XYZ file of C-alpha atoms in Angstrom:
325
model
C -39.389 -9.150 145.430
C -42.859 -9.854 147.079
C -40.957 -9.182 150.602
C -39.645 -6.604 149.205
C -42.184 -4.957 147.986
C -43.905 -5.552 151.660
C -40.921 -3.906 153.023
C -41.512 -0.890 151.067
C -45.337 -0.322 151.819
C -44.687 -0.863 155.655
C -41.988 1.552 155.655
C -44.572 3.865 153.582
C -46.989 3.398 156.451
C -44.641 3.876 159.097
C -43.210 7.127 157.310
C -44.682 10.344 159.188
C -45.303 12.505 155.560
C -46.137 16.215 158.318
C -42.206 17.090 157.329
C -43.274 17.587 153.509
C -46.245 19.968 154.464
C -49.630 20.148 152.250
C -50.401 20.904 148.720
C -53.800 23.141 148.818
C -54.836 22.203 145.127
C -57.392 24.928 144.925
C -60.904 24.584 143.389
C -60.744 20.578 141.809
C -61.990 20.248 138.625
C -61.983 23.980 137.440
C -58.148 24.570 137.921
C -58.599 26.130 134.252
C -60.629 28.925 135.768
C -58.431 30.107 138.764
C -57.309 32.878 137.119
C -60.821 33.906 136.416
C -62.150 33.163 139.553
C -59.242 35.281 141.559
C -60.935 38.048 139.730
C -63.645 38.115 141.475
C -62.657 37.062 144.944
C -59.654 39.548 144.483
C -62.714 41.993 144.120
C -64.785 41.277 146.891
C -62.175 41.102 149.170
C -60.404 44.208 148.714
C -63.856 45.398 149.143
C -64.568 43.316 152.522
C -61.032 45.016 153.725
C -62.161 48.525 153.102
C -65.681 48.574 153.600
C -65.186 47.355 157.072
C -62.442 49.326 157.945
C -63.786 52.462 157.107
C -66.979 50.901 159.598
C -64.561 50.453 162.309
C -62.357 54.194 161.729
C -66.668 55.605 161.536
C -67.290 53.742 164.444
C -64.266 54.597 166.867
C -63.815 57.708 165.595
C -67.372 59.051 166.654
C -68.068 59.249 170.412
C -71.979 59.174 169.395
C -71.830 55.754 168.085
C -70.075 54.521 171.208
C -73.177 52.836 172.068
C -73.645 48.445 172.829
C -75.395 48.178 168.526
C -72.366 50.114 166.782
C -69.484 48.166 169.366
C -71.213 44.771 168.593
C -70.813 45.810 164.963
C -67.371 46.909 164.694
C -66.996 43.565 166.540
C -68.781 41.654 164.083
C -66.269 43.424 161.125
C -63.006 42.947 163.184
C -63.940 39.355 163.178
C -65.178 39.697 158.826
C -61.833 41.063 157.679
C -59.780 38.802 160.007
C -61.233 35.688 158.974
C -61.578 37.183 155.299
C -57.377 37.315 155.694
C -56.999 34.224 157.111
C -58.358 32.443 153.742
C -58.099 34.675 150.802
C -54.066 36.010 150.850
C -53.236 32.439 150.394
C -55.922 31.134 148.036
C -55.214 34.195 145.566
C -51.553 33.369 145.910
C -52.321 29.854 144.742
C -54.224 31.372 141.569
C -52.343 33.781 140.817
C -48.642 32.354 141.439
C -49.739 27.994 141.511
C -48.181 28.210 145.435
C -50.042 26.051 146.721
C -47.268 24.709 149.395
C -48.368 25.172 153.037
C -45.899 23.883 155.886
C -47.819 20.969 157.919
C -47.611 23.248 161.131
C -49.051 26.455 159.233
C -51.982 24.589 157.774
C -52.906 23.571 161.283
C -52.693 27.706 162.260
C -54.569 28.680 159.550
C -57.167 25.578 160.195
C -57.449 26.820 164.005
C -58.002 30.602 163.351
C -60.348 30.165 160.246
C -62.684 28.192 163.314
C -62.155 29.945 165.667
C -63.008 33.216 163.895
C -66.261 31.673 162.507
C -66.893 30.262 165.961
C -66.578 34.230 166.750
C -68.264 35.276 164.160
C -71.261 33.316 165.310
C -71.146 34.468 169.033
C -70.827 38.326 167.739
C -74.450 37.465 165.594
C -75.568 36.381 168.694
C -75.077 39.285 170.968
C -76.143 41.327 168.259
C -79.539 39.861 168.535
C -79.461 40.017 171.931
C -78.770 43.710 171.958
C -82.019 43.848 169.402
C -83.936 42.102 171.815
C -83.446 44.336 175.018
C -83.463 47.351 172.828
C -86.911 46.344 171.239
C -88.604 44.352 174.484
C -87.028 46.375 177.325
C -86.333 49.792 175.694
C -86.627 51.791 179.682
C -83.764 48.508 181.184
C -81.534 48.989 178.373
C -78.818 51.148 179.376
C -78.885 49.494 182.548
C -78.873 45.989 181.066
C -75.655 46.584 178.743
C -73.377 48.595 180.492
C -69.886 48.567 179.556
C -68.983 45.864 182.049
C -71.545 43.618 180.637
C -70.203 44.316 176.656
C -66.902 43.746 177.985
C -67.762 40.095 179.627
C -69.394 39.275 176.386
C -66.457 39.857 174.555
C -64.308 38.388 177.246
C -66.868 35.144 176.938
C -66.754 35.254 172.977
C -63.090 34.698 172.839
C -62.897 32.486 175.602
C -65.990 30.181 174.072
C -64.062 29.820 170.555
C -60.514 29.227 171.966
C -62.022 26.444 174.453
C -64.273 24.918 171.046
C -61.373 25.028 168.895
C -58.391 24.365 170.379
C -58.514 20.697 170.950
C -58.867 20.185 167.845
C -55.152 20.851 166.805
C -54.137 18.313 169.463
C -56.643 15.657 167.835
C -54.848 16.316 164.456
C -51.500 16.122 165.284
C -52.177 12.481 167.333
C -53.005 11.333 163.522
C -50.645 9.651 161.899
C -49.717 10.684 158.038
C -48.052 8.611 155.531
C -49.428 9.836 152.552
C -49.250 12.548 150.103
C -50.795 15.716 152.124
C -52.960 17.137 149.044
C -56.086 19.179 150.753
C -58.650 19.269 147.252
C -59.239 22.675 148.696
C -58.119 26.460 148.451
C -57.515 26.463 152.743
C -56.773 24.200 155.515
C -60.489 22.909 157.457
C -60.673 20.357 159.703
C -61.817 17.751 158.499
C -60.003 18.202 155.185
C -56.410 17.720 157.250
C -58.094 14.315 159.437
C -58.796 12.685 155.696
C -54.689 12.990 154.991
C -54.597 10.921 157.595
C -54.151 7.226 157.908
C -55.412 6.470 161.205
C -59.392 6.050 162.663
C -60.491 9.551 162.645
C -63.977 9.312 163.300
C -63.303 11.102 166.816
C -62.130 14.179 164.675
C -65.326 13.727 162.862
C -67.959 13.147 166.014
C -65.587 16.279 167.005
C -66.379 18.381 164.288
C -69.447 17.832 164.527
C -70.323 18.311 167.806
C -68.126 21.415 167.828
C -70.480 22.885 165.656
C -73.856 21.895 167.183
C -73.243 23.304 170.309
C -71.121 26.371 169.628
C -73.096 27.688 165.937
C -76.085 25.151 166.126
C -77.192 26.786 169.755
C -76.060 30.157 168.926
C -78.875 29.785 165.506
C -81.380 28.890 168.258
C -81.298 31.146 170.169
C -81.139 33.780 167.883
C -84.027 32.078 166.362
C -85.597 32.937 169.718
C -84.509 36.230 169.906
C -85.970 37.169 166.974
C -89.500 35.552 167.331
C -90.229 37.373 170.746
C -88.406 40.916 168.908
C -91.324 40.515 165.585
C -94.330 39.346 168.364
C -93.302 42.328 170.758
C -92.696 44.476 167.233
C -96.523 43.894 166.504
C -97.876 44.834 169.682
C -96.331 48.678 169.123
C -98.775 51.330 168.985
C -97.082 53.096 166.334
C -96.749 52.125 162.588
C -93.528 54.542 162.452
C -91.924 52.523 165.470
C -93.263 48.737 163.543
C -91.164 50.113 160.611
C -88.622 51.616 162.229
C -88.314 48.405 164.255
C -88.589 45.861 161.395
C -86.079 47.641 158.898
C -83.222 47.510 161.736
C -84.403 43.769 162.795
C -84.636 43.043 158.642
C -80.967 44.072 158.129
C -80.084 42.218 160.791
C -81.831 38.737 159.360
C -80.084 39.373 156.196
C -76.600 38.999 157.556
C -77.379 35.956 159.628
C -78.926 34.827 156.743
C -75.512 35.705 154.454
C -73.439 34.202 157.100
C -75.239 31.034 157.916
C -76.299 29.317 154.868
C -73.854 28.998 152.935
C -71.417 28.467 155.747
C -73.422 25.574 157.379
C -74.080 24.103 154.013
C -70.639 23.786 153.203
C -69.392 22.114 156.439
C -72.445 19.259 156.104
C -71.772 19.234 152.452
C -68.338 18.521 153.241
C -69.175 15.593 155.908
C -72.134 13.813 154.440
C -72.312 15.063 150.397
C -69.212 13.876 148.881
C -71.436 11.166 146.933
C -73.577 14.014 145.586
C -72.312 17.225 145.587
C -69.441 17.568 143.248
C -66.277 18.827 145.491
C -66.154 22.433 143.387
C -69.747 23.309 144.690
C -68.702 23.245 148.724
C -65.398 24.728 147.987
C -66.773 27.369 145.922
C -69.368 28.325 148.743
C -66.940 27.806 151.408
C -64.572 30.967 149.854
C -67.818 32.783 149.193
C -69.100 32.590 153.040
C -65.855 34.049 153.942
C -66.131 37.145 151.398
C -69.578 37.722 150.421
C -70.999 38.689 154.193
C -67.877 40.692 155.190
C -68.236 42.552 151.984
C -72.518 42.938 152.077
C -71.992 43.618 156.268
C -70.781 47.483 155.914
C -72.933 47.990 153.010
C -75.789 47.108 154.527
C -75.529 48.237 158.050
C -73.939 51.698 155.910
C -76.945 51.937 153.846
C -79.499 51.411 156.662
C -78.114 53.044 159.622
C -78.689 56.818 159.368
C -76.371 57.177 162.529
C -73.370 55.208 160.979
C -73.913 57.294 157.340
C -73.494 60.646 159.552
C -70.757 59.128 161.070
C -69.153 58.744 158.107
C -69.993 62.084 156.862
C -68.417 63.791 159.481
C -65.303 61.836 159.847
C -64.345 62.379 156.176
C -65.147 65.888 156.653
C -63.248 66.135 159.203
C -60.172 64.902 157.576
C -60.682 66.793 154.494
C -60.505 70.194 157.116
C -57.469 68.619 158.117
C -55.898 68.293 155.105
């Protein structure tokens, strides 16, 4: 029996458990309030979906918002309802319907384009504050500073930056070797939550993850950090109060969105890594879905609100469909 019994644990081991897929369990510990929860994420998602796609339709459809501040920000809400749709379709369906079933292979997909569109995300925040910064300390080099080319190598370097970051990290996943029940105590597939199903060492995946995130989000905060300290000190040194103001309410909304976007975010992936002792589970998973609804929902609103440009914009292109209709 005790051979037996040895038999049976090293052919467990041995087994490769990818075949089965993963069981995304939701929110642990308040399964009883999924249906109540969906409510609200149901909510603010619809709302991400059409607040930035009406931004986008304003955006292209104007030829006088065709300018580097508007592009960067229909980037920034392509990149808020894509990675909005790469989490919440399946965590409502696991509310809503208990399917929480994900094949092996499209946990890793979702896992790689959930990164890489934060990665993205992160890069768009940055050339956003770069744009601020020419606009604010080199108003007479702008239009010669971000020319079309230039917008279009940014974007060009965005995607490449996040691709490069994140793609290794499916090959470091699949070397692991799984021979145990794949249940992810979360509502999508991350990173590090797929390494822990694993039975092998996986503190590369972790040194990884973490360095992953230094040097592609952790420099991009810097140096927006430093984009923003020599915007406010060249802000002060304007002659005119209307221009400070004028200045500080388009550089405000702009702080509030990094703000939106990087807390919670970057809480919930060091929660994740080094709080599992004293952060109850529910807490990081509940601000991990709400980093990836709340700013793509608050985005248009504020930018909408704010922007007199972008609320004309909208003016006349619903005008101009109710003339066509």
């Amino acid at each position: 029996m005790a051979l037996l019994s040895a038999n049976s644990r090293a052919a467990a081991n041995n087994s490769d458990t990818r075949m089965a897929g993963c069981l995304l369990i939701g929110i642990p510990g308040l399964e009883y309030l999924h249906i109540w929860l969906s409510i609200p994420f149901c909510t603010m998602y619809v709302a991400a979906l059409a607040s930035n796609s009406i931004l986008i339709c304003v955006i292209l459809s104007q030829p006088s918002l065709h300018e580097p501040m508007y592009i960067f920000l229909s980037m920034l809400a392509s990149a808020d309802v894509l990675l909005s749709t790469a989490t919440m379709p399946k965590a409502l369906a696991n509310f809503w319907l208990g399917s929480s079933h994900i094949s092996f292979d499209g946990c890793l997909t979702q896992m790689f384009f959930i990164h890489f569109l934060f990665v993205a995300d992160s890069a768009v925040l940055l050339a956003m504050a770069f744009d601020r910064y020419v606009a604010i300390c080199s108003p007479l080099r702008y239009a010669t500073i971000l020319t079309s080319t230039v917008i279009g190598k940014i974007t060009a370097a965005t995607l490449t930056r996040s691709f490069i970051i994140m793609f290794p990290s499916i090959f470091l996943l699949k070397r692991l070797h799984y021979c145990r029940v794949n249940i992810i105590a979360h509502t999508f597939c991350e990173h590090m939550g797929i390494a822990r199903l694993s039975c092998s060492d996986i503190s590369i995946n972790v040194w990884y993850g973490l360095a992953a995130a230094l040097l592609s989000t952790g420099l991009d905060i810097i140096l927006i950090a430093v984009s923003y300290i020599r915007i406010l000190r060249a802000v002060f040194q304007l002659p005119s109060q209307d221009a400070r103001s004028k200045a500080l309410s388009t550089c405000g909304s702009h702080v509030c969105v990094i703000l939106l976007f990087y807390i919670p975010a970057l809480f919930s992936v060091f929660a994740y890594r080094f709080g599992g002792r004293f952060i109850p589970s529910y807490v990081h998973i509940l601000l991990a879905n709400l980093y990836v609804v709340i700013p793509p929902m608050l985005n248009p609103i504020i930018y909408g609100v704010r922007t007199r440009p972008i609320l004309e914009g909208a003016k006349q292109m619903f005008s101009n469909l109710v003339k066509e209709y």
